mmCIF file of C-alpha atoms in Angstrom:
data_model
loop_
_atom_site.group_PDB
_atom_site.id
_atom_site.type_symbol
_atom_site.label_atom_id
_atom_site.label_comp_id
_atom_site.label_asym_id
_atom_site.label_seq_id
_atom_site.Cartn_x
_atom_site.Cartn_y
_atom_site.Cartn_z
ATOM 1 C CA UNK A 1 -13.786 8.558 12.908
ATOM 2 C CA UNK A 2 -13.297 6.744 9.614
ATOM 3 C CA UNK A 3 -9.597 6.677 9.303
ATOM 4 C CA UNK A 4 -6.555 4.861 7.879
ATOM 5 C CA UNK A 5 -3.109 5.323 9.499
ATOM 6 C CA UNK A 6 0.151 4.111 7.724
ATOM 7 C CA UNK A 7 3.312 3.376 9.681
ATOM 8 C CA UNK A 8 6.575 1.609 9.216
ATOM 9 C CA UNK A 9 8.391 3.893 6.827
ATOM 10 C CA UNK A 10 11.954 5.056 7.251
ATOM 11 C CA UNK A 11 15.417 5.103 5.823
ATOM 12 C CA UNK A 12 16.818 1.802 4.465
ATOM 13 C CA UNK A 13 19.808 0.964 2.271
ATOM 14 C CA UNK A 14 19.351 -0.509 -1.262
ATOM 15 C CA UNK A 15 18.635 -4.180 -0.970
ATOM 16 C CA UNK A 16 17.064 -3.813 2.425
ATOM 17 C CA UNK A 17 13.454 -4.387 3.619
ATOM 18 C CA UNK A 18 10.603 -2.470 5.245
ATOM 19 C CA UNK A 19 7.208 -3.552 6.496
ATOM 20 C CA UNK A 20 4.464 -0.932 6.188
ATOM 21 C CA UNK A 21 1.240 -1.172 8.170
ATOM 22 C CA UNK A 22 -2.288 0.317 7.274
ATOM 23 C CA UNK A 23 -4.474 0.371 10.355
ATOM 24 C CA UNK A 24 -8.145 1.134 10.127
ATOM 25 C CA UNK A 25 -10.454 2.743 12.594
ATOM 26 C CA UNK A 26 -14.198 3.480 12.277
ATOM 27 C CA UNK A 27 -14.778 0.749 9.698
ATOM 28 C CA UNK A 28 -13.767 -2.863 8.876
ATOM 29 C CA UNK A 29 -11.126 -3.531 6.223
ATOM 30 C CA UNK A 30 -12.664 -6.974 5.725
ATOM 31 C CA UNK A 31 -15.423 -5.285 3.593
ATOM 32 C CA UNK A 32 -13.070 -3.321 1.273
ATOM 33 C CA UNK A 33 -10.381 -3.457 -1.312
ATOM 34 C CA UNK A 34 -7.116 -1.974 -0.138
ATOM 35 C CA UNK A 35 -4.855 -0.250 -2.462
ATOM 36 C CA UNK A 36 -1.221 0.937 -1.892
ATOM 37 C CA UNK A 37 0.040 4.031 -3.718
ATOM 38 C CA UNK A 38 3.255 6.117 -3.698
ATOM 39 C CA UNK A 39 4.289 9.566 -4.724
ATOM 40 C CA UNK A 40 7.848 10.820 -5.242
ATOM 41 C CA UNK A 41 8.608 14.567 -5.300
ATOM 42 C CA UNK A 42 7.590 16.136 -8.585
ATOM 43 C CA UNK A 43 5.837 13.015 -9.816
ATOM 44 C CA UNK A 44 2.256 11.924 -9.924
ATOM 45 C CA UNK A 45 0.789 9.360 -7.486
ATOM 46 C CA UNK A 46 1.320 5.816 -8.603
ATOM 47 C CA UNK A 47 -0.821 2.861 -7.739
ATOM 48 C CA UNK A 48 1.408 -0.192 -7.004
ATOM 49 C CA UNK A 49 -0.997 -2.888 -5.747
ATOM 50 C CA UNK A 50 -4.332 -3.878 -4.400
ATOM 51 C CA UNK A 51 -5.865 -6.692 -2.411
ATOM 52 C CA UNK A 52 -9.603 -7.290 -2.504
ATOM 53 C CA UNK A 53 -11.908 -8.127 0.439
ATOM 54 C CA UNK A 54 -11.775 -11.878 0.006
ATOM 55 C CA UNK A 55 -7.959 -12.089 -0.751
ATOM 56 C CA UNK A 56 -8.733 -13.880 -4.038
ATOM 57 C CA UNK A 57 -7.728 -10.872 -6.242
ATOM 58 C CA UNK A 58 -4.264 -9.462 -5.617
ATOM 59 C CA UNK A 59 -2.411 -7.326 -8.141
ATOM 60 C CA UNK A 60 1.055 -5.813 -8.371
ATOM 61 C CA UNK A 61 2.534 -3.482 -10.909
ATOM 62 C CA UNK A 62 5.522 -4.972 -12.757
ATOM 63 C CA UNK A 63 8.119 -2.731 -11.069
ATOM 64 C CA UNK A 64 7.325 -4.165 -7.636
ATOM 65 C CA UNK A 65 6.194 -7.761 -8.531
ATOM 66 C CA UNK A 66 8.242 -10.299 -6.755
ATOM 67 C CA UNK A 67 9.580 -7.782 -4.277
ATOM 68 C CA UNK A 68 6.550 -6.483 -2.462
ATOM 69 C CA UNK A 69 3.842 -8.713 -0.738
ATOM 70 C CA UNK A 70 0.635 -7.336 0.631
ATOM 71 C CA UNK A 71 -1.454 -9.184 3.214
ATOM 72 C CA UNK A 72 -4.303 -8.452 5.656
ATOM 73 C CA UNK A 73 -5.150 -9.400 9.222
ATOM 74 C CA UNK A 74 -8.789 -8.877 9.707
ATOM 75 C CA UNK A 75 -8.537 -9.596 13.484
ATOM 76 C CA UNK A 76 -6.133 -6.555 13.718
ATOM 77 C CA UNK A 77 -8.088 -4.525 11.163
ATOM 78 C CA UNK A 78 -4.664 -3.985 9.401
ATOM 79 C CA UNK A 79 -3.181 -4.393 6.025
ATOM 80 C CA UNK A 80 0.515 -4.873 5.584
ATOM 81 C CA UNK A 81 2.930 -4.253 2.684
ATOM 82 C CA UNK A 82 6.210 -6.167 2.958
ATOM 83 C CA UNK A 83 8.876 -4.524 0.773
ATOM 84 C CA UNK A 84 12.027 -6.424 0.080
ATOM 85 C CA UNK A 85 15.059 -5.821 -2.208
ATOM 86 C CA UNK A 86 14.396 -2.110 -2.083
ATOM 87 C CA UNK A 87 15.815 0.180 -4.742
ATOM 88 C CA UNK A 88 16.489 3.857 -4.702
ATOM 89 C CA UNK A 89 13.619 4.337 -7.093
ATOM 90 C CA UNK A 90 11.293 3.012 -4.528
ATOM 91 C CA UNK A 91 11.810 6.242 -2.470
ATOM 92 C CA UNK A 92 8.430 7.954 -2.064
ATOM 93 C CA UNK A 93 5.620 8.732 0.334
ATOM 94 C CA UNK A 94 3.479 5.546 0.580
ATOM 95 C CA UNK A 95 -0.283 5.726 1.054
ATOM 96 C CA UNK A 96 -2.933 3.086 1.683
ATOM 97 C CA UNK A 97 -6.524 3.557 0.721
ATOM 98 C CA UNK A 98 -9.869 1.682 0.947
ATOM 99 C CA UNK A 99 -12.489 1.396 -1.824
ATOM 100 C CA UNK A 100 -15.285 -0.703 -3.268
ATOM 101 C CA UNK A 101 -13.652 -2.139 -6.365
ATOM 102 C CA UNK A 102 -10.496 -4.014 -7.252
ATOM 103 C CA UNK A 103 -8.548 -1.454 -9.254
ATOM 104 C CA UNK A 104 -5.260 0.432 -9.214
ATOM 105 C CA UNK A 105 -7.043 3.614 -10.311
ATOM 106 C CA UNK A 106 -6.975 6.115 -7.333
ATOM 107 C CA UNK A 107 -10.303 7.723 -8.093
ATOM 108 C CA UNK A 108 -12.122 4.602 -6.937
ATOM 109 C CA UNK A 109 -10.754 4.815 -3.371
ATOM 110 C CA UNK A 110 -12.650 6.907 -0.879
ATOM 111 C CA UNK A 111 -10.613 6.616 2.381
ATOM 112 C CA UNK A 112 -6.927 7.490 2.482
ATOM 113 C CA UNK A 113 -4.114 7.502 5.079
ATOM 114 C CA UNK A 114 -1.790 10.314 5.684
ATOM 115 C CA UNK A 115 1.210 8.621 4.173
ATOM 116 C CA UNK A 116 4.517 7.381 5.458
ATOM 117 C CA UNK A 117 8.004 8.309 3.979
ATOM 118 C CA UNK A 118 10.177 5.466 2.547
ATOM 119 C CA UNK A 119 13.723 6.465 1.573
ATOM 120 C CA UNK A 120 16.078 4.071 -0.018
ATOM 121 C CA UNK A 121 19.670 5.314 -0.003
ATOM 122 C CA UNK A 122 23.214 4.573 0.816
#
């Protein structure tokens, strides 16, 4: 019953944009930190950003800073990741996760989505 579901991935050309959604059921996202992670084939999972429960602590790793924007809509119980100026190196499966502390470290997140594929290619 406690579940996160990502959506919005797909194939996009370099320089294009995608908007990912992370919808929660069985619990309220308003009470948790939400992190976004990605994993490319043959590589370890990489934390890319988080947003805390009060939207007053938002962090992005340098490689996505200025291109990705995270936001939450508590009424919809959904967190969004707007991805602009996409590069081929952004290609990965993207995951959202919920946890109790503001961190990019994946071990602190308890609930994970199934992932959505993002492919950036010409």
